[in-house]
Amino acid sequence: PPPPPPPPPPPPTFFLQAHPGIRDFCLSRGLGDVYKRQVHGRTLKLIVEDNGYQLPKAMQNMNKLINSDKIFIMYMQMGTHINKATFDQLEAKKVINWMPLSGSETMANPYSDLRYAGGAGYFTEMKTLVQHVSETTGKKKVCAMILPIDFGKEISAGSKAGAEAAGGEFVTQTAHKPDEEDFVGALSKLKAAGCEMISLALGLKQQIKVLGTAKKMGLNDIQIIGSSASMHTVLAKVPGGITEGFMVAAGWSDMLSRMGNKEVATWFMEYNKEFNTKLPPTGALLGRVYADMLVRALEAAGKDLNHSTFQKAVESLSYRDVFMDLPGKFGKYDHVSTEGLIISQIVDGNWKELT
């Protein structure tokens, strides 16, 4: 038979996905046209700097944003290592860090008045998911394939904790480089070690490679799982069914599974029309959700906006986000918007909610 078609190229850098969602003015409560949108008479201005996911460039940009632009909020900064490296600088200047694009537990822990995160972290996601898979399938031997950075370390730790909680065993893991593309050797090693479940902490393109390679090797009895970093609609749409069966835990459900909700369906269709696409990327969904959350907080803070009134406003928020299909709620000393998790699996080319 002819070989399966190659996987599609990976989606663009995640923050560039989020940006169109943030700018969605007419169809959401997002930041919209940053030169026109106002809250209590204040014009919202969105300044975007490209750091290339490189820490030196990120620090240079941060100096500009804090000292020249005098920003009030650092909005959806990308990457665990970049966020952690800039925490001290942001806090020294009393700049709010709002909904960083990282699932690390460290984004809101330890607690800070100035830091707000979007959901449960990688550790909690993987612990919960490993327990679920173990309890529903009987698989007890857990392994991992990781990038040896903060992201990978949290995935590994959560997987180990989940295995222990389920009465199982964390057997071993393999470490990989960001540009690695051949995973036959690693998967062969994990198969020989008796792995029944494999957690992934890799780039999106690498995840597709791993899933495709596992299918070719006939490793259908091994359940491959991921975190919120894997929760992308595009992953379910890879041709040839090579991602079929992949399972993740994240703080939101896939948009396509939410088309029965009129508000979600309308945003989906209008977004595609405005940006000439067929499928809004997950980053745009998060951009829309966290912009909505920010505007709610700014409205609740009133005309006298400062760090104290903003904090009180955020801690008073309590509503159900129709896009996440989860409650958006903060509290005193609780700056994580929602710690609810949805476990989903790719079935027939779509993400299907399991819990």
mmCIF file of C-alpha atoms in Angstrom:
data_model
loop_
_atom_site.group_PDB
_atom_site.id
_atom_site.type_symbol
_atom_site.label_atom_id
_atom_site.label_comp_id
_atom_site.label_asym_id
_atom_site.label_seq_id
_atom_site.Cartn_x
_atom_site.Cartn_y
_atom_site.Cartn_z
ATOM 1 C CA PRO A 1 0.000 0.000 0.000
ATOM 2 C CA PRO A 2 1.160 3.583 -0.548
ATOM 3 C CA PRO A 3 2.799 5.237 2.459
ATOM 4 C CA PRO A 4 0.553 7.436 4.620
ATOM 5 C CA PRO A 5 0.604 11.161 3.818
ATOM 6 C CA PRO A 6 3.122 13.214 5.807
ATOM 7 C CA PRO A 7 1.785 15.040 8.860
ATOM 8 C CA PRO A 8 0.858 18.696 8.404
ATOM 9 C CA PRO A 9 3.367 21.350 9.469
ATOM 10 C CA PRO A 10 3.153 22.340 13.127
ATOM 11 C CA PRO A 11 1.028 25.368 14.001
ATOM 12 C CA PRO A 12 2.790 28.722 14.378
ATOM 13 C CA THR A 13 4.319 29.939 17.605
ATOM 14 C CA PHE A 14 1.650 29.716 20.275
ATOM 15 C CA PHE A 15 1.503 33.402 21.207
ATOM 16 C CA LEU A 16 0.988 34.317 17.558
ATOM 17 C CA GLN A 17 -2.059 32.070 17.711
ATOM 18 C CA ALA A 18 -3.298 33.802 20.818
ATOM 19 C CA HIS A 19 -2.947 37.299 19.398
ATOM 20 C CA PRO A 20 -5.896 37.175 16.939
ATOM 21 C CA GLY A 21 -8.097 35.833 19.724
ATOM 22 C CA ILE A 22 -7.030 38.687 21.951
ATOM 23 C CA ARG A 23 -7.918 41.194 19.225
ATOM 24 C CA ASP A 24 -11.415 39.791 18.726
ATOM 25 C CA PHE A 25 -13.408 42.924 19.651
ATOM 26 C CA CYS A 26 -16.833 42.648 18.038
ATOM 27 C CA LEU A 27 -17.495 39.044 18.909
ATOM 28 C CA SER A 28 -16.145 38.764 22.426
ATOM 29 C CA ARG A 29 -15.258 40.778 25.480
ATOM 30 C CA GLY A 30 -11.608 40.590 24.381
ATOM 31 C CA LEU A 31 -9.135 43.447 24.187
ATOM 32 C CA GLY A 32 -10.265 44.078 20.635
ATOM 33 C CA ASP A 33 -9.000 47.080 18.714
ATOM 34 C CA VAL A 34 -6.496 48.247 21.304
ATOM 35 C CA TYR A 35 -6.703 51.841 20.109
ATOM 36 C CA LYS A 36 -10.473 52.058 20.554
ATOM 37 C CA ARG A 37 -11.432 49.681 23.372
ATOM 38 C CA GLN A 38 -12.087 51.505 26.648
ATOM 39 C CA VAL A 39 -13.003 50.464 30.180
ATOM 40 C CA HIS A 40 -14.174 53.225 32.513
ATOM 41 C CA GLY A 41 -12.724 55.800 30.136
ATOM 42 C CA ARG A 42 -9.293 54.161 29.970
ATOM 43 C CA THR A 43 -8.001 53.125 26.562
ATOM 44 C CA LEU A 44 -6.452 49.660 26.507
ATOM 45 C CA LYS A 45 -3.163 49.484 24.658
ATOM 46 C CA LEU A 46 -1.661 46.126 23.713
ATOM 47 C CA ILE A 47 2.097 46.142 23.067
ATOM 48 C CA VAL A 48 3.455 42.943 21.494
ATOM 49 C CA GLU A 49 7.166 42.104 21.533
ATOM 50 C CA ASP A 50 8.655 39.056 19.780
ATOM 51 C CA ASN A 51 11.234 37.296 21.926
ATOM 52 C CA GLY A 52 11.715 34.328 19.599
ATOM 53 C CA TYR A 53 11.298 32.098 22.671
ATOM 54 C CA GLN A 54 14.839 33.123 23.606
ATOM 55 C CA LEU A 55 15.545 34.181 27.179
ATOM 56 C CA PRO A 56 18.114 36.945 26.425
ATOM 57 C CA LYS A 57 15.707 38.588 23.986
ATOM 58 C CA ALA A 58 12.846 38.171 26.446
ATOM 59 C CA MET A 59 14.814 39.954 29.175
ATOM 60 C CA GLN A 60 15.690 42.770 26.769
ATOM 61 C CA ASN A 61 12.031 43.152 25.805
ATOM 62 C CA MET A 62 11.001 43.064 29.447
ATOM 63 C CA ASN A 63 13.305 45.970 30.272
ATOM 64 C CA LYS A 64 11.688 47.999 27.501
ATOM 65 C CA LEU A 65 8.138 47.104 28.494
ATOM 66 C CA ILE A 66 8.663 47.871 32.173
ATOM 67 C CA ASN A 67 10.946 50.895 32.031
ATOM 68 C CA SER A 68 9.977 52.584 28.750
ATOM 69 C CA ASP A 69 6.393 51.512 28.116
ATOM 70 C CA LYS A 70 5.498 51.497 31.843
ATOM 71 C CA ILE A 71 3.153 48.513 31.457
ATOM 72 C CA PHE A 72 0.558 47.765 34.134
ATOM 73 C CA ILE A 73 0.010 44.124 33.107
ATOM 74 C CA MET A 74 2.263 41.520 31.489
ATOM 75 C CA TYR A 75 -0.250 39.634 29.393
ATOM 76 C CA MET A 76 0.013 35.948 28.438
ATOM 77 C CA GLN A 77 3.793 35.763 28.386
ATOM 78 C CA MET A 78 4.953 32.576 26.692
ATOM 79 C CA GLY A 79 7.046 29.850 28.291
ATOM 80 C CA THR A 80 7.770 28.478 31.744
ATOM 81 C CA HIS A 81 11.463 29.374 31.797
ATOM 82 C CA ILE A 82 10.865 32.907 30.507
ATOM 83 C CA ASN A 83 8.115 33.598 33.028
ATOM 84 C CA LYS A 84 10.170 32.290 35.936
ATOM 85 C CA ALA A 85 13.172 34.347 34.863
ATOM 86 C CA THR A 86 11.114 37.554 34.797
ATOM 87 C CA PHE A 87 9.137 37.118 38.035
ATOM 88 C CA ASP A 88 11.535 39.148 40.191
ATOM 89 C CA GLN A 89 11.772 41.958 37.665
ATOM 90 C CA LEU A 90 7.994 42.187 37.308
ATOM 91 C CA GLU A 91 7.364 42.115 41.040
ATOM 92 C CA ALA A 92 10.049 44.711 41.767
ATOM 93 C CA LYS A 93 8.144 47.129 39.526
ATOM 94 C CA LYS A 94 4.705 45.978 40.736
ATOM 95 C CA VAL A 95 3.694 44.683 37.287
ATOM 96 C CA ILE A 96 0.868 42.128 37.192
ATOM 97 C CA ASN A 97 1.642 38.817 35.442
ATOM 98 C CA TRP A 98 -1.665 37.788 33.846
ATOM 99 C CA MET A 99 -2.413 34.299 32.514
ATOM 100 C CA PRO A 100 1.063 33.232 31.340
ATOM 101 C CA LEU A 101 1.089 30.702 28.516
ATOM 102 C CA SER A 102 2.587 28.003 30.700
ATOM 103 C CA GLY A 103 1.018 25.131 32.581
ATOM 104 C CA SER A 104 3.700 25.119 35.253
ATOM 105 C CA GLU A 105 2.557 24.963 38.872
ATOM 106 C CA THR A 106 5.075 27.752 39.585
ATOM 107 C CA MET A 107 3.017 30.350 37.725
ATOM 108 C CA ALA A 108 0.846 30.844 40.825
ATOM 109 C CA ASN A 109 2.719 28.890 43.468
ATOM 110 C CA PRO A 110 4.100 30.173 45.759
ATOM 111 C CA TYR A 111 1.341 32.762 46.011
ATOM 112 C CA SER A 112 1.907 36.368 44.956
ATOM 113 C CA ASP A 113 -0.558 39.270 44.883
ATOM 114 C CA LEU A 114 0.700 40.082 41.373
ATOM 115 C CA ARG A 115 0.469 36.683 39.682
ATOM 116 C CA TYR A 116 -2.638 35.093 38.145
ATOM 117 C CA ALA A 117 -2.758 31.743 36.328
ATOM 118 C CA GLY A 118 -5.335 30.051 34.172
ATOM 119 C CA GLY A 119 -5.672 26.545 35.531
ATOM 120 C CA ALA A 120 -4.227 23.448 37.132
ATOM 121 C CA GLY A 121 -0.571 22.905 36.306
ATOM 122 C CA TYR A 122 1.243 20.154 34.428
ATOM 123 C CA PHE A 123 1.937 18.197 37.617
ATOM 124 C CA THR A 124 -1.740 18.035 38.578
ATOM 125 C CA GLU A 125 -2.818 17.292 35.008
ATOM 126 C CA MET A 126 -0.489 14.328 34.658
ATOM 127 C CA LYS A 127 -1.112 12.945 38.128
ATOM 128 C CA THR A 128 -4.864 13.035 37.471
ATOM 129 C CA LEU A 129 -4.581 11.565 33.981
ATOM 130 C CA VAL A 130 -2.231 8.729 34.944
ATOM 131 C CA GLN A 131 -4.587 7.773 37.766
ATOM 132 C CA HIS A 132 -7.579 7.848 35.399
ATOM 133 C CA VAL A 133 -5.907 5.661 32.778
ATOM 134 C CA SER A 134 -4.645 3.235 35.387
ATOM 135 C CA GLU A 135 -8.021 2.913 37.084
ATOM 136 C CA THR A 136 -9.990 2.505 33.833
ATOM 137 C CA THR A 137 -7.586 0.255 31.906
ATOM 138 C CA GLY A 138 -5.526 -1.504 34.566
ATOM 139 C CA LYS A 139 -2.263 -0.198 33.083
ATOM 140 C CA LYS A 140 0.244 0.182 35.919
ATOM 141 C CA LYS A 141 3.692 0.642 34.335
ATOM 142 C CA VAL A 142 4.188 4.306 33.505
ATOM 143 C CA CYS A 143 7.009 5.893 31.489
ATOM 144 C CA ALA A 144 7.741 9.306 29.955
ATOM 145 C CA MET A 145 9.416 10.969 26.984
ATOM 146 C CA ILE A 146 10.467 14.492 27.892
ATOM 147 C CA LEU A 147 12.417 17.592 27.008
ATOM 148 C CA PRO A 148 14.764 17.973 30.019
ATOM 149 C CA ILE A 149 13.507 21.454 30.938
ATOM 150 C CA ASP A 150 11.052 22.715 33.586
ATOM 151 C CA PHE A 151 8.129 21.566 31.414
ATOM 152 C CA GLY A 152 9.461 18.028 31.106
ATOM 153 C CA LYS A 153 10.425 17.796 34.762
ATOM 154 C CA GLU A 154 6.881 18.685 35.882
ATOM 155 C CA ILE A 155 5.332 16.168 33.477
ATOM 156 C CA SER A 156 7.696 13.504 34.796
ATOM 157 C CA ALA A 157 6.991 14.345 38.444
ATOM 158 C CA GLY A 158 3.222 14.344 37.889
ATOM 159 C CA SER A 159 3.410 10.999 36.100
ATOM 160 C CA LYS A 160 5.403 9.485 38.944
ATOM 161 C CA ALA A 161 2.925 10.804 41.496
ATOM 162 C CA GLY A 162 0.002 9.443 39.488
ATOM 163 C CA ALA A 163 1.583 6.026 39.180
ATOM 164 C CA GLU A 164 2.222 5.906 42.923
ATOM 165 C CA ALA A 165 -1.325 7.067 43.749
ATOM 166 C CA ALA A 166 -2.765 4.372 41.480
ATOM 167 C CA GLY A 167 -0.631 1.617 43.008
ATOM 168 C CA GLY A 168 1.495 1.421 39.892
ATOM 169 C CA GLU A 169 5.137 1.971 39.019
ATOM 170 C CA PHE A 170 7.055 4.687 37.188
ATOM 171 C CA VAL A 171 9.494 2.564 35.204
ATOM 172 C CA THR A 172 11.766 4.904 33.252
ATOM 173 C CA GLN A 173 11.928 7.904 30.930
ATOM 174 C CA THR A 174 13.845 9.132 27.905
ATOM 175 C CA ALA A 175 15.167 12.677 27.412
ATOM 176 C CA HIS A 176 15.182 14.402 24.029
ATOM 177 C CA LYS A 177 16.500 17.485 22.259
ATOM 178 C CA PRO A 178 14.061 20.104 20.899
ATOM 179 C CA ASP A 179 15.052 19.351 17.293
ATOM 180 C CA GLU A 180 15.010 15.556 17.623
ATOM 181 C CA GLU A 181 12.914 13.763 14.978
ATOM 182 C CA ASP A 182 13.711 10.034 15.210
ATOM 183 C CA PHE A 183 11.993 8.269 18.096
ATOM 184 C CA VAL A 184 12.306 4.617 17.042
ATOM 185 C CA GLY A 185 15.142 3.966 19.485
ATOM 186 C CA ALA A 186 13.399 5.615 22.426
ATOM 187 C CA LEU A 187 10.115 3.814 21.819
ATOM 188 C CA SER A 188 11.948 0.489 21.418
ATOM 189 C CA LYS A 189 13.645 1.066 24.767
ATOM 190 C CA LEU A 190 10.361 1.880 26.493
ATOM 191 C CA LYS A 191 8.650 -1.133 24.946
ATOM 192 C CA ALA A 192 11.466 -3.399 26.178
ATOM 193 C CA ALA A 193 11.096 -1.887 29.660
ATOM 194 C CA GLY A 194 7.472 -3.017 29.749
ATOM 195 C CA CYS A 195 5.885 0.446 29.614
ATOM 196 C CA GLU A 196 2.085 0.357 29.393
ATOM 197 C CA MET A 197 1.581 4.119 29.441
ATOM 198 C CA ILE A 198 3.839 6.907 28.114
ATOM 199 C CA SER A 199 3.556 10.568 29.108
ATOM 200 C CA LEU A 200 4.773 13.115 26.562
ATOM 201 C CA ALA A 201 6.500 16.419 27.305
ATOM 202 C CA LEU A 202 7.672 17.290 23.803
ATOM 203 C CA GLY A 203 7.044 19.890 21.134
ATOM 204 C CA LEU A 204 3.868 19.540 19.097
ATOM 205 C CA LYS A 205 5.639 18.379 15.954
ATOM 206 C CA GLN A 206 7.586 15.853 18.009
ATOM 207 C CA GLN A 207 4.389 14.533 19.578
ATOM 208 C CA ILE A 208 2.982 13.869 16.117
ATOM 209 C CA LYS A 209 6.212 12.065 15.188
ATOM 210 C CA VAL A 210 6.062 9.910 18.330
ATOM 211 C CA LEU A 211 2.421 8.983 17.789
ATOM 212 C CA GLY A 212 3.036 8.154 14.136
ATOM 213 C CA THR A 213 6.131 6.101 14.940
ATOM 214 C CA ALA A 214 4.297 4.182 17.676
ATOM 215 C CA LYS A 215 1.550 3.311 15.189
ATOM 216 C CA LYS A 216 4.104 2.053 12.651
ATOM 217 C CA MET A 217 5.791 -0.048 15.332
ATOM 218 C CA GLY A 218 2.467 -1.610 16.305
ATOM 219 C CA LEU A 219 2.572 -0.292 19.877
ATOM 220 C CA ASN A 220 -1.200 -0.090 20.053
ATOM 221 C CA ASP A 221 -1.351 -1.561 23.566
ATOM 222 C CA ILE A 222 0.618 1.365 25.012
ATOM 223 C CA GLN A 223 -1.540 4.340 25.999
ATOM 224 C CA ILE A 224 0.213 7.588 25.108
ATOM 225 C CA ILE A 225 -0.917 10.625 27.093
ATOM 226 C CA GLY A 226 -0.243 14.360 27.320
ATOM 227 C CA SER A 227 -0.946 17.553 29.237
ATOM 228 C CA SER A 228 -2.660 20.815 28.314
ATOM 229 C CA ALA A 229 0.401 21.527 26.146
ATOM 230 C CA SER A 230 -0.979 18.799 23.854
ATOM 231 C CA MET A 231 -4.577 20.038 23.752
ATOM 232 C CA HIS A 232 -4.691 21.383 20.197
ATOM 233 C CA THR A 233 -7.494 20.840 17.704
ATOM 234 C CA VAL A 234 -4.898 20.482 14.933
ATOM 235 C CA LEU A 235 -3.468 17.407 16.673
ATOM 236 C CA ALA A 236 -6.735 15.537 16.165
ATOM 237 C CA LYS A 237 -6.785 16.492 12.481
ATOM 238 C CA VAL A 238 -3.486 14.930 11.424
ATOM 239 C CA PRO A 239 -4.206 12.827 8.294
ATOM 240 C CA GLY A 240 -4.019 9.074 8.432
ATOM 241 C CA GLY A 241 -5.338 8.657 11.968
ATOM 242 C CA ILE A 242 -1.837 8.522 13.440
ATOM 243 C CA THR A 243 -2.887 10.530 16.527
ATOM 244 C CA GLU A 244 -5.999 8.426 17.131
ATOM 245 C CA GLY A 245 -6.331 7.310 20.753
ATOM 246 C CA PHE A 246 -4.068 9.984 22.194
ATOM 247 C CA MET A 247 -5.387 11.196 25.557
ATOM 248 C CA VAL A 248 -4.844 14.467 27.457
ATOM 249 C CA ALA A 249 -5.936 16.320 30.589
ATOM 250 C CA ALA A 250 -6.466 20.075 30.227
ATOM 251 C CA GLY A 251 -8.464 22.926 31.680
ATOM 252 C CA TRP A 252 -10.716 23.233 28.637
ATOM 253 C CA SER A 253 -12.572 21.162 26.090
ATOM 254 C CA ASP A 254 -11.965 21.263 22.353
ATOM 255 C CA MET A 255 -13.985 23.861 20.452
ATOM 256 C CA LEU A 256 -15.391 21.370 17.964
ATOM 257 C CA SER A 257 -16.983 19.427 20.814
ATOM 258 C CA ARG A 258 -18.688 22.666 21.924
ATOM 259 C CA MET A 259 -20.419 23.567 18.657
ATOM 260 C CA GLY A 260 -23.798 22.877 20.264
ATOM 261 C CA ASN A 261 -23.315 26.098 22.235
ATOM 262 C CA LYS A 262 -24.556 29.024 20.138
ATOM 263 C CA GLU A 263 -22.046 31.531 21.482
ATOM 264 C CA VAL A 264 -19.098 29.210 20.815
ATOM 265 C CA ALA A 265 -20.388 28.296 17.342
ATOM 266 C CA THR A 266 -20.893 31.949 16.405
ATOM 267 C CA TRP A 267 -17.394 32.913 17.536
ATOM 268 C CA PHE A 268 -15.976 29.902 15.663
ATOM 269 C CA MET A 269 -17.636 30.842 12.370
ATOM 270 C CA GLU A 270 -16.966 34.564 12.595
ATOM 271 C CA TYR A 271 -13.341 34.014 13.583
ATOM 272 C CA ASN A 272 -12.807 31.796 10.547
ATOM 273 C CA LYS A 273 -14.387 34.419 8.306
ATOM 274 C CA GLU A 274 -12.363 37.322 9.703
ATOM 275 C CA PHE A 275 -9.011 35.553 9.663
ATOM 276 C CA ASN A 276 -9.602 33.417 6.541
ATOM 277 C CA THR A 277 -9.083 30.078 8.243
ATOM 278 C CA LYS A 278 -11.069 26.888 8.716
ATOM 279 C CA LEU A 279 -10.163 26.186 12.315
ATOM 280 C CA PRO A 280 -9.344 28.694 15.058
ATOM 281 C CA PRO A 281 -6.134 27.516 16.773
ATOM 282 C CA THR A 282 -6.200 26.691 20.455
ATOM 283 C CA GLY A 283 -4.074 29.748 21.189
ATOM 284 C CA ALA A 284 -6.801 31.990 19.793
ATOM 285 C CA LEU A 285 -9.338 30.289 22.057
ATOM 286 C CA LEU A 286 -7.172 30.971 25.115
ATOM 287 C CA GLY A 287 -6.536 34.517 23.942
ATOM 288 C CA ARG A 288 -10.265 35.122 23.793
ATOM 289 C CA VAL A 289 -10.944 33.503 27.166
ATOM 290 C CA TYR A 290 -8.222 35.331 29.088
ATOM 291 C CA ALA A 291 -9.001 38.672 27.446
ATOM 292 C CA ASP A 292 -12.612 38.262 28.514
ATOM 293 C CA MET A 293 -11.477 37.478 32.032
ATOM 294 C CA LEU A 294 -9.212 40.539 32.114
ATOM 295 C CA VAL A 295 -11.931 42.913 30.899
ATOM 296 C CA ARG A 296 -14.320 41.546 33.528
ATOM 297 C CA ALA A 297 -11.717 42.317 36.190
ATOM 298 C CA LEU A 298 -11.005 45.813 34.843
ATOM 299 C CA GLU A 299 -14.710 46.596 34.765
ATOM 300 C CA ALA A 300 -15.156 45.355 38.331
ATOM 301 C CA ALA A 301 -12.141 47.376 39.525
ATOM 302 C CA GLY A 302 -13.905 50.647 38.717
ATOM 303 C CA LYS A 303 -12.437 53.996 37.705
ATOM 304 C CA ASP A 304 -9.854 54.058 40.491
ATOM 305 C CA LEU A 305 -7.574 51.410 38.973
ATOM 306 C CA ASN A 306 -4.510 50.330 40.911
ATOM 307 C CA HIS A 307 -2.981 47.054 42.021
ATOM 308 C CA SER A 308 -5.196 46.846 45.101
ATOM 309 C CA THR A 309 -8.508 47.548 43.330
ATOM 310 C CA PHE A 310 -7.520 45.184 40.515
ATOM 311 C CA GLN A 311 -6.702 42.385 42.958
ATOM 312 C CA LYS A 312 -9.995 42.823 44.814
ATOM 313 C CA ALA A 313 -11.870 42.822 41.511
ATOM 314 C CA VAL A 314 -10.214 39.632 40.292
ATOM 315 C CA GLU A 315 -10.835 37.879 43.600
ATOM 316 C CA SER A 316 -14.523 38.766 43.317
ATOM 317 C CA LEU A 317 -14.969 37.150 39.882
ATOM 318 C CA SER A 318 -17.232 34.128 39.694
ATOM 319 C CA TYR A 319 -18.824 33.066 36.412
ATOM 320 C CA ARG A 320 -18.954 30.147 34.000
ATOM 321 C CA ASP A 321 -16.889 30.511 30.860
ATOM 322 C CA VAL A 322 -18.802 29.029 27.938
ATOM 323 C CA PHE A 323 -15.632 28.465 25.911
ATOM 324 C CA MET A 324 -13.725 26.565 28.584
ATOM 325 C CA ASP A 325 -16.958 24.944 29.801
ATOM 326 C CA LEU A 326 -15.587 25.475 33.297
ATOM 327 C CA PRO A 327 -16.145 28.020 36.087
ATOM 328 C CA GLY A 328 -13.932 31.105 36.173
ATOM 329 C CA LYS A 329 -13.440 31.877 39.830
ATOM 330 C CA PHE A 330 -10.707 33.334 42.004
ATOM 331 C CA GLY A 331 -10.497 34.004 45.730
ATOM 332 C CA LYS A 332 -8.321 35.520 48.409
ATOM 333 C CA TYR A 333 -4.906 33.837 48.199
ATOM 334 C CA ASP A 334 -6.253 31.798 45.272
ATOM 335 C CA HIS A 335 -5.095 33.266 41.968
ATOM 336 C CA VAL A 336 -5.773 30.233 39.782
ATOM 337 C CA SER A 337 -8.918 30.842 37.741
ATOM 338 C CA THR A 338 -10.043 27.239 37.604
ATOM 339 C CA GLU A 339 -8.481 24.006 38.722
ATOM 340 C CA GLY A 340 -11.059 21.833 37.000
ATOM 341 C CA LEU A 341 -9.761 19.326 34.463
ATOM 342 C CA ILE A 342 -11.330 17.724 31.406
ATOM 343 C CA ILE A 343 -9.899 14.447 30.124
ATOM 344 C CA SER A 344 -10.251 14.094 26.353
ATOM 345 C CA GLN A 345 -9.219 11.518 23.761
ATOM 346 C CA ILE A 346 -8.881 11.652 19.986
ATOM 347 C CA VAL A 347 -11.650 9.470 18.559
ATOM 348 C CA ASP A 348 -12.470 9.417 14.828
ATOM 349 C CA GLY A 349 -10.440 12.552 14.199
ATOM 350 C CA ASN A 350 -11.998 14.659 16.965
ATOM 351 C CA TRP A 351 -11.346 15.300 20.630
ATOM 352 C CA LYS A 352 -13.977 13.494 22.691
ATOM 353 C CA GLU A 353 -14.591 14.420 26.340
ATOM 354 C CA LEU A 354 -14.239 11.423 28.642
ATOM 355 C CA THR A 355 -14.718 13.171 31.984
#
